[in-house]
Coordinates of C-alpha atoms and ligand atoms in Angstrom, one line a residue:
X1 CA -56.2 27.1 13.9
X2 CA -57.0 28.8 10.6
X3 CA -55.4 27.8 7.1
X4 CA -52.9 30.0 5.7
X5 CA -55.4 31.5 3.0
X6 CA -57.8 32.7 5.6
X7 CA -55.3 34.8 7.4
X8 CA -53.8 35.4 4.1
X9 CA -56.9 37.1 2.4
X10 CA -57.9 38.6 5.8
X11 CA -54.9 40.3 6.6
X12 CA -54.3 41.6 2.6
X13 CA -57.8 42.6 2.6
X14 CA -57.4 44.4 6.4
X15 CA -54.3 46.1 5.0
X16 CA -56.5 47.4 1.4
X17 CA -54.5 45.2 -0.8
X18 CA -57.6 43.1 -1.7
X19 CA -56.6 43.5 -5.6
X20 CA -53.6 41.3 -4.9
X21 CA -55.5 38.4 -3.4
X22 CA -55.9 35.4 -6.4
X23 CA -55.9 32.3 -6.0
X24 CA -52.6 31.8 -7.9
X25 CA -51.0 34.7 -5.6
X26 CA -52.5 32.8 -2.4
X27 CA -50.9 29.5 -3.7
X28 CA -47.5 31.0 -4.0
X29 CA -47.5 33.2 -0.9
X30 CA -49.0 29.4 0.8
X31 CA -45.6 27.9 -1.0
X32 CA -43.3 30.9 0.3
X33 CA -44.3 31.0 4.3
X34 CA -44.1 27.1 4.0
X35 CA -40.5 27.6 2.4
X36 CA -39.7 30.3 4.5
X37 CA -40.7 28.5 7.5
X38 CA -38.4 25.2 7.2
X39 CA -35.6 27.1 6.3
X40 CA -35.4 28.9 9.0
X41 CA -35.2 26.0 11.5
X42 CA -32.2 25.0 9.7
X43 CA -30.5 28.6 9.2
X44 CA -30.9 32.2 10.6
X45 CA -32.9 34.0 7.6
X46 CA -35.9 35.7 9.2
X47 CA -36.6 37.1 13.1
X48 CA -39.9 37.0 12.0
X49 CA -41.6 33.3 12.4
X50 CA -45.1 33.5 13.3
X51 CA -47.5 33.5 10.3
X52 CA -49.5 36.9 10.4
X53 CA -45.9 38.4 11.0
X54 CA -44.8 37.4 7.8
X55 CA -48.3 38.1 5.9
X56 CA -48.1 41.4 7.7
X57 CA -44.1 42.6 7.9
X58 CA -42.5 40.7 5.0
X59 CA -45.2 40.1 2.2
X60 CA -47.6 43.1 2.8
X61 CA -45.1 45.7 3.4
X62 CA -43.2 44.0 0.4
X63 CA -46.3 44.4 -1.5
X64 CA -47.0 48.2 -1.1
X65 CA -44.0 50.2 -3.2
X66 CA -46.1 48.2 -5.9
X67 CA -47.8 51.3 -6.8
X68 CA -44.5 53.2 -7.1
X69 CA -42.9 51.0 -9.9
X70 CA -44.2 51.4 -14.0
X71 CA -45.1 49.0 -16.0
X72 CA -42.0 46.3 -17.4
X73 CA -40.0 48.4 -15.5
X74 CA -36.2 46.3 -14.4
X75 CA -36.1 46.4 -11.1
X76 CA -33.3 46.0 -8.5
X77 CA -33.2 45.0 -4.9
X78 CA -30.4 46.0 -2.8
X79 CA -29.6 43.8 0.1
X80 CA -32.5 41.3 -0.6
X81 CA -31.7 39.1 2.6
X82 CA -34.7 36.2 2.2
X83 CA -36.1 38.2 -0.8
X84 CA -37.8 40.9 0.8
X85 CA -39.2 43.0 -1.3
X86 CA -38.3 40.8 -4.5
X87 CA -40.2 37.9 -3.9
X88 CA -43.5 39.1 -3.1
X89 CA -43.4 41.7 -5.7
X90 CA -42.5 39.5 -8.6
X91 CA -45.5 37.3 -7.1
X92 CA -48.0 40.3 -7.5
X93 CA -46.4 42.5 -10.2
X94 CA -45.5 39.4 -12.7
X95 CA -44.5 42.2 -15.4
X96 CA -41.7 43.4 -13.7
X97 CA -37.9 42.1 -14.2
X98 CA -36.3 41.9 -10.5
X99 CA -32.7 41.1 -9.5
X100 CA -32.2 40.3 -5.6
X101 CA -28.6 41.4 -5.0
X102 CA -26.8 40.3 -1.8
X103 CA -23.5 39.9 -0.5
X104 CA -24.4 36.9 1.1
X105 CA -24.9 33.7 -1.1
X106 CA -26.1 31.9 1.2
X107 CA -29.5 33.6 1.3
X108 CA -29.8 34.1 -2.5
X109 CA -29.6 30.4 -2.3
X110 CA -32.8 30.9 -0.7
X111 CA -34.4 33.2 -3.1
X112 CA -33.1 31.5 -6.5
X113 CA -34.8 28.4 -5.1
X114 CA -37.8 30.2 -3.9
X115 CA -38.2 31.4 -7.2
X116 CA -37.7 28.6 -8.8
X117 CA -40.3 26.2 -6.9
X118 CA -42.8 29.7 -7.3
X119 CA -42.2 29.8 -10.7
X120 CA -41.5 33.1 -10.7
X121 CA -39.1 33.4 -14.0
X122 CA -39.3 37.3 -13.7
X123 CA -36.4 37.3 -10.7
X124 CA -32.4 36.9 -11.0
X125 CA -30.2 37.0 -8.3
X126 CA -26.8 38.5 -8.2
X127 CA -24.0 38.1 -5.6
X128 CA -22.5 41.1 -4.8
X129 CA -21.5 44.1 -2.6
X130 CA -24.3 47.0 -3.9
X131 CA -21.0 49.3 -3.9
X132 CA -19.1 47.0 -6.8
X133 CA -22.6 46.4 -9.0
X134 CA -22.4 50.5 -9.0
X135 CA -19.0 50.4 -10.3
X136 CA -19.8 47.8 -13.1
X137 CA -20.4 48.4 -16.9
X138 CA -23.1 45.7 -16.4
X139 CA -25.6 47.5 -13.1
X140 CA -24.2 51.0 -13.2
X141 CA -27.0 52.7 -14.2
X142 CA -29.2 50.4 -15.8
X143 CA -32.6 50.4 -13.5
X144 CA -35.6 51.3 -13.9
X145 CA -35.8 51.4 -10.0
X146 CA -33.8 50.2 -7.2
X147 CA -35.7 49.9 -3.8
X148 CA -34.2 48.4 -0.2
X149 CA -35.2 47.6 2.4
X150 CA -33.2 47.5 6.2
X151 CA -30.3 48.0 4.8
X152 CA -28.6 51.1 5.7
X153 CA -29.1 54.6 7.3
X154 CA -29.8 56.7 3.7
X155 CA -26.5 58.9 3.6
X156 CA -25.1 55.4 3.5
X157 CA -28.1 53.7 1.5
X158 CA -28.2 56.3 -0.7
X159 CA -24.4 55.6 -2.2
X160 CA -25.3 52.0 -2.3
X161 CA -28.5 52.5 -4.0
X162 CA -28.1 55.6 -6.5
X163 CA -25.5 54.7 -8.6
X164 CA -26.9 51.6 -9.8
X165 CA -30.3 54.3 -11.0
X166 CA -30.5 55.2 -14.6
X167 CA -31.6 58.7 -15.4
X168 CA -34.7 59.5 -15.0
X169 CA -35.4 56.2 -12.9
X170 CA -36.3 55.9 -8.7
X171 CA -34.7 55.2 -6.2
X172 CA -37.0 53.8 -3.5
X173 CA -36.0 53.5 0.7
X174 CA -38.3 51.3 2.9
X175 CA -38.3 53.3 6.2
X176 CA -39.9 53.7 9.5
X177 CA -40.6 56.6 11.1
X178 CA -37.2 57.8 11.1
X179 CA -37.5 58.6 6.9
X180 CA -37.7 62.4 7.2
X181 CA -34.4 62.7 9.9
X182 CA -32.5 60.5 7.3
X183 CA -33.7 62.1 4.2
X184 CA -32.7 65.7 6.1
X185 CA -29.3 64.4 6.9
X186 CA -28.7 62.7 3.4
X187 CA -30.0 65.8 1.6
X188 CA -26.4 66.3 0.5
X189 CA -25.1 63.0 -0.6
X190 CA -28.5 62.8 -2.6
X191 CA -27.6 66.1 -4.5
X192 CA -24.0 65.4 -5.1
X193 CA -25.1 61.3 -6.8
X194 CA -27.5 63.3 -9.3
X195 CA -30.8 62.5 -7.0
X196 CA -34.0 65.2 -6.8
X197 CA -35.4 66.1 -3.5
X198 CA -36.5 63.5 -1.8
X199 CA -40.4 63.1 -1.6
X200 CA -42.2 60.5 0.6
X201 CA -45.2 58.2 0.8
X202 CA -46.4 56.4 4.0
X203 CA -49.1 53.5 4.7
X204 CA -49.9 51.8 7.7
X205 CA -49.3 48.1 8.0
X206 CA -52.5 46.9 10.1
X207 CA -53.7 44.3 12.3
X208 CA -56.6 44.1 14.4
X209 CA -55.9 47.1 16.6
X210 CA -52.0 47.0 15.8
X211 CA -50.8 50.1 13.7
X212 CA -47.3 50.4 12.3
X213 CA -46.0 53.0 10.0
X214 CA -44.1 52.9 7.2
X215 CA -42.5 55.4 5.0
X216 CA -41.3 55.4 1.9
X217 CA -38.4 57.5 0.8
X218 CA -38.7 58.6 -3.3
X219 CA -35.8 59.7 -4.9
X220 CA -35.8 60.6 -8.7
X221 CA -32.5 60.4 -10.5
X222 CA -31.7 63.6 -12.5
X223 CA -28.4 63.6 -13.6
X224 CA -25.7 60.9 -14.1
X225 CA -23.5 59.7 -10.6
X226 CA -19.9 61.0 -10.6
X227 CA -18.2 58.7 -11.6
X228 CA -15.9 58.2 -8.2
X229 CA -18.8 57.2 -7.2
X230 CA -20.0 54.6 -5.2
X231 CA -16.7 54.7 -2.9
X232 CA -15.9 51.6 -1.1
X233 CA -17.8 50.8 2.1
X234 CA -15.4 51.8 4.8
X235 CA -15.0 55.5 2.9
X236 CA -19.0 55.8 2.6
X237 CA -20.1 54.6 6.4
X238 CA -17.1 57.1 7.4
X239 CA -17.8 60.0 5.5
X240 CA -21.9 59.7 6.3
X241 CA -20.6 59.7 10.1
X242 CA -18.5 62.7 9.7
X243 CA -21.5 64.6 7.8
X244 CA -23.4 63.6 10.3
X245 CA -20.6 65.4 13.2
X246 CA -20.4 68.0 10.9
X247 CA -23.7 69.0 10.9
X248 CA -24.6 68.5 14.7
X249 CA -21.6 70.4 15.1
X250 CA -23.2 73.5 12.8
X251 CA -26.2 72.9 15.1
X252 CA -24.5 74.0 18.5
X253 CA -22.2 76.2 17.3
Ligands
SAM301 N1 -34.1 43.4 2.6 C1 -34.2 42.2 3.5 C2 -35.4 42.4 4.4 O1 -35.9 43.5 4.5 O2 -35.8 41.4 5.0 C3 -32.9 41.9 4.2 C4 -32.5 42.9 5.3 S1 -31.1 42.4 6.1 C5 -31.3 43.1 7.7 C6 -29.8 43.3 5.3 C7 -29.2 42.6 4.1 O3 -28.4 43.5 3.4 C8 -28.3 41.4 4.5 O4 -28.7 40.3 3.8 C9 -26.9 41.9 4.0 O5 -26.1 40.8 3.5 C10 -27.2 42.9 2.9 N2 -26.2 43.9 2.7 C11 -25.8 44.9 3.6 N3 -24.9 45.7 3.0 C12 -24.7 45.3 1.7 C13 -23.9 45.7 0.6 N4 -23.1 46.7 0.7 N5 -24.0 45.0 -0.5 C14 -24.8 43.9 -0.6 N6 -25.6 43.5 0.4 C15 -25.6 44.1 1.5

């Protein structure tokens, strides 16, 4: 069986992220599968197990909005889970200032400790619902960039994820192939939580002969959220599956 590093460089290199293969960033990503690994035989964080599928779906993928985010810039990540994206960004990108928010403490239990044993100091976490950070004097509107990943549909994502933007700054959705029906049917939402059209960027995550795409949903903040928003999570998933009737209804009829 090959060592970690192998697959690791391969796989970075396969997928054109050669420029993030160091020794120092194979080290930690060594440390981080390892860590990943044992935890997950003692709790649920991760359906993904098998090494290439977490070089390949959790650190590569995690790896590419890289090119999205400016220099210094304070990052947040909204429903974090086992630190995907956070972790392997603040591996690669060691400028940036990341929070990992989750509801669940239990998993940023994970990532405070990953960080700490990667000594990555360039990542917080915060317990919390996304929807009470975007109602604070402290998160509302102070991020460079927020970015997510399997989270939420973006009518839903997109209340979650906006408010917490400050002008000027990105919003950024991890999708799949679904991006461009989501971004249609969130087009409003969007507009009414001072977002821009949505723009997108896609890569393919790669592996031997096995191709998947990703997309990546861009939203530029350009004015300030209303301030009844974010609503609380019952009001937003309702009123994103009413738009949703709404509009299919306009469809038919
Ligand atoms: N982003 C990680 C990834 O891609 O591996 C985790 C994805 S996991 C499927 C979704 C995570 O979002 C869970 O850890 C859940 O606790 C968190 N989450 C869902 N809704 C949330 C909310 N409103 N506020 C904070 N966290 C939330």
């Amino acid at each position: 069986m090959s060592d970690f590093y192998t697959d690791f460089a391969r796989l970075f290199e396969e997928n054109g992220l050669g420029e993030f293969v160091s020794r120092e960033t194979s080290e930690k990503f060594e440390l981080l599968a390892r860590k990943l690994e044992e935890t997950n035989e003692k709790f649920n964080l991760t359906a993904i197990t098998d090494r290439e599928g977490i070089i390949i779906k959790h650190f590569a993928d995690s790896v590419f909005p890289s090119g999205q985010l400016a220099e210094g810039a304070d990052v947040i990540d909204v429903g974090a889970g086992a630190g995907f994206p956070s972790l392997p960004l603040a591996v690669v990108r060691p400028d940036l200032r990341i929070t990992s928010l989750d509801s669940t403490a239990k998993k940023l239990g994970f990532v405070a400790e990953a960080a700490r044993e990667l000594g990555l100091n360039n990542v917080t976490t915060l317990i919390s619902r996304a929807e009470d950070a975007g109602r604070s004097a402290e998160h509302r509107e102070k991020y460079d960039a927020v970015i997510s990943r399997a989270v939420a549909a973006l009518p839903v994502l997109s209340e979650l994820c906006l408010p917490l933007v400050k002008k000027k700054g990105l919003f950024i959705a991890m999708k799949g192939p679904s991006a461009f029906d989501e971004a249609k049917e969130a087009e409003s939402v969007i507009t009414l939580l001072g977002g821009d059209k949505a723009a997108f960027a896609d890569y393919t995550l790669k592996n031997g002969g096995a191709n998947e795409n990703r997309i990546l949903v861009l939203v530029t903040k350009k004015q300030f959220t209303p301030t009844k928003y974010p609503r609380n999570y019952s009001q937003i998933a309702k009123a994103a599956k009413k738009a949703k009737y709404e509009d299919a209804r306009r469809r038919f009829t």
